[in-house]
Structure formats: C-alpha cells, structure tokens
Amino acid sequence: MEVKRYRYVVVGGGVAGTCCAIELCRLEPEATVCLVSPSKELKTVKVVQRISRRLDELTVIEQPVGNFEGRNLEVVQKYVSRLDTQEKRILLSDGRGIEYDKLCICTGAIPKVHTLSSKHVMPVRDTDSAQRLSEGLKTAKKVIVAGDGAISLEVVNKVRGVHVVWIVKHGHIGDSFFDVDVARFLLQRFKNRNPASAVNVVESDLGGRDEQAFCEDTSASFDVEKQEQFLGHAIGPQWTNELLIGEGDFAGAKTTVEILYHSNLVDVLECGQGTAGDDWPVHAELSNGQKIGADLVISCIGVLPNTGWISAGAEFEKASDGGLIVDATMRTNVPDVYAAGDVCTIREGDMGPHFFQLRLWAQARMTAHLAAHCMTDSPEASYLTLGFDLVSPSISFPFSDLQPLMHTICLPLVCTRDSLLWEEGNSARPL
C-alpha cells in the first residue's frame, strides 16, 4: 500500500474544510497540508465588501480544485474509506494511505429525510440536490414543504405556479429567526409583494402548543443509511439560482401557499401505502394523523452530522445528535484529532452562556479558523474563543426584501473570556 505522510490533514471540502486548510497553510507555510475531498469543486468564503473596520460582507463561492493547490497544500480527490486513529492513518477509496500528525474532520452534515428510496422526496443540501429539485418542479402541480428554517423560507419565497403546502412546526413562520410580530410583518410583506391574482396565501392552525412543538416528534424516523448520496458541500447563499422558476409545465399558473401551523411531518408514504382515494404519487403523514398528497415532498427539516463514514473502531465521543464532541479548542477526545463545522458538536459548558451553535456556513468558517490556530499552537490560539458575549450579525432573509437572497454579514464578535475582538484575518486585539 502506498502511504504518504503530511503534517496536517483535513477531511472535507466544504467551507469548514477549505477555510481550515487555507488557514493552516498561512500559519505554517513550511508544513505539508493535505485536503481530502472527492469533489471537483470546493466551497470557500469570499469577502464581498468591507463595510467597516470590523465588519465584512461575506458570501460562499465554488472554485475548481486547482485554485486551492499551492506550495504546501495538496488536494486529494478521493473518498475516505477508513480512519485508523491508532496508526494515525486514513485509507482512501483507491487503496492508498495518508498518515497525519494532526487531523481535522470537516465532513459537514447530511439532511434529515424520512426516506431515501423515493424519487418524490427531495432533500435540499447541496448543489446537486438543488438541481434535482429544479427538474422535479418543472412538472409538479402540488408540493409539500416540510420545515421552518432558512431553506424552507427560501423555497416558499421562490417557487411559483404550484400549490405549496407548508408544514410549520411552530405557531409562526421562521421561528428560529423571528418572533411572532416579525413573522407576521414579513408574511404580510410577502402578500403585499405578490398580488392575490398571482399568489394566494391560506393559513391554518392544526392545534397544539408551542412548548410541545419545540420538541422533535419522537414518532418520526429518519433514513441515514445511504449517506453517500449527500456527500456534496452545503448549498451557498445563492442556491435558489439553481431553481428554474417559471420555466416548468405550469409557468404562469396561480400560486397557492397553504401554511399548516403546529404540524410535524411524521412519515412519507408512496402511492398505494395506505393512501387510497387519490392519484398523488406521494403522501405526507402529519403528526395529527392527516395525510396530504402531492407530486413532491421537499424536505427542509434540518441536518445530522456526517459521521457515518468513521470506522467503528475509532472511539470518538459523540453527542446525542451524532456530532463529534469537541472542546473550546475544537479538540475531540481522540489525541491529535480535531473537528470543525457541521460535523462537530461543541461541548455544553465549554463556551459562554450566550453561545448557541448553528450549523450554518458562517459558524463553520469560524470554527475552522479556530481549529487551525489550535492545531498549530499559534500565539493567538490562547486568546481566540467562540464564547461570545455580543453577536451582531446582519442577515437578509427571504420575505424581507425584494431580492430574496440570504447571506450573512460577519461579524463583530466580543469574547466573554478575555474581552478580545475576533476580527477578519483572525487577529485578536484588545478592545
């Protein structure tokens, strides 16, 4: 077996992986760095404009692998088939081996989905799945959107010419981002921008209490066996450009948005699986027992850390959500192995009282930079932390603007531990 050794190895070619690898090269220009990802294109963060001395507008871009390879960075376009933490070696899909001094796992997350066997269920996670959704919308008359996060907001805002049934777990839209008053304001703004002759919005409350809705429906189960279908990188802020809006068989048809509050998607049933009475190819079973037929079910119900590829013998400590537990320096419990981005779960209590982990690319970037500093024992590593006292993001959400583009402007962040400011360029400076 051919084996090659590197000082640092990063697994994963999403925002966390590329940001970590690039930062490692910057911090130690003489060290050998290897980035392992099967994709031909990698995602990274680009500064769109400098707004102020400590405030930048960022976006996510895809670039060919060749753009990343440099003097001390090598990109290996293969899957990892096995991880041996005792020998500090990973085995690639072509049989080659890579040994490391320190490893950072940045393999992201996979979408929660009730079934992977149905062509009528469309999880939205990466560029390929967005393109499949675009093709499916061409011939759809009725779609079910399950979820109440950023992706579902963008889907409902963008899709036209179909009957949309939106399954919302809470008592108002966008509960993760908005309170009730803001949600009602934005929904009214959406109605005002779309005349009733083109878009009809119908709201129904299926009952239930918000305190119950905050809990996941324990009767729901998720199919996570075929994870290789979703090993692409998470979609960026302009992913809705992939949707061929207004170009399908029903272009110009009236849009109906039917919002069902206090409801959960429990199961997805194919035609014939106890769904007699109509000709819809797929049905969604809700938490109140109701079954709704449609052409497509667009699943936007969150993600699970992508850890299924890790060998059973690797004794990583995992959180209840399956994420690799890391401490405040992004270290796992396995020596010389770090994790960053969506694949990790930061140990409760290691951060400040106001810290809240979000599996979004802006936070993936920050955890990746922190991991790189800690892996290299940089002089700034002891000052940097994710335990923020003050977070001041600016996010442009769908429904809130004529241009339905979600992006994040990042970030003046004040650390609780040392009263230091995390700035673009990763320098820590006293306030």
XYZ file of C-alpha atoms in Angstrom, residues 13-16 18-19 42-48 57-63 68 125 127 233-239 241 360-365 405-408:
41
model
C -14.100 20.136 1.030
C -16.868 22.398 2.292
C -16.488 25.804 3.895
C -15.013 24.410 7.125
C -11.221 24.711 2.871
C -11.035 27.510 5.449
C -14.606 23.154 -3.381
C -16.528 25.766 -1.414
C -14.933 28.671 0.349
C -15.835 32.088 1.741
C -15.234 35.304 -0.162
C -15.281 38.832 1.226
C -17.764 40.787 -0.899
C -19.982 41.140 3.996
C -19.255 37.526 3.057
C -20.573 35.054 0.529
C -19.872 31.436 -0.407
C -18.299 30.565 -3.763
C -17.348 27.351 -5.529
C -13.937 27.078 -7.156
C -6.577 25.736 -3.971
C -28.497 20.070 0.954
C -25.828 21.873 -5.448
C -20.987 20.539 0.058
C -23.754 22.520 1.677
C -25.512 24.969 -0.597
C -24.381 28.576 -0.505
C -26.461 31.719 -0.049
C -27.447 31.983 -3.743
C -28.564 28.379 -4.183
C -30.488 30.465 -8.621
C -24.552 27.354 9.095
C -21.532 28.166 6.947
C -20.673 31.403 8.795
C -20.119 29.482 12.020
C -18.380 26.669 10.114
C -15.832 29.209 8.939
C -31.089 36.358 -1.080
C -29.968 35.001 2.238
C -26.471 35.937 3.213
C -24.648 36.791 6.386
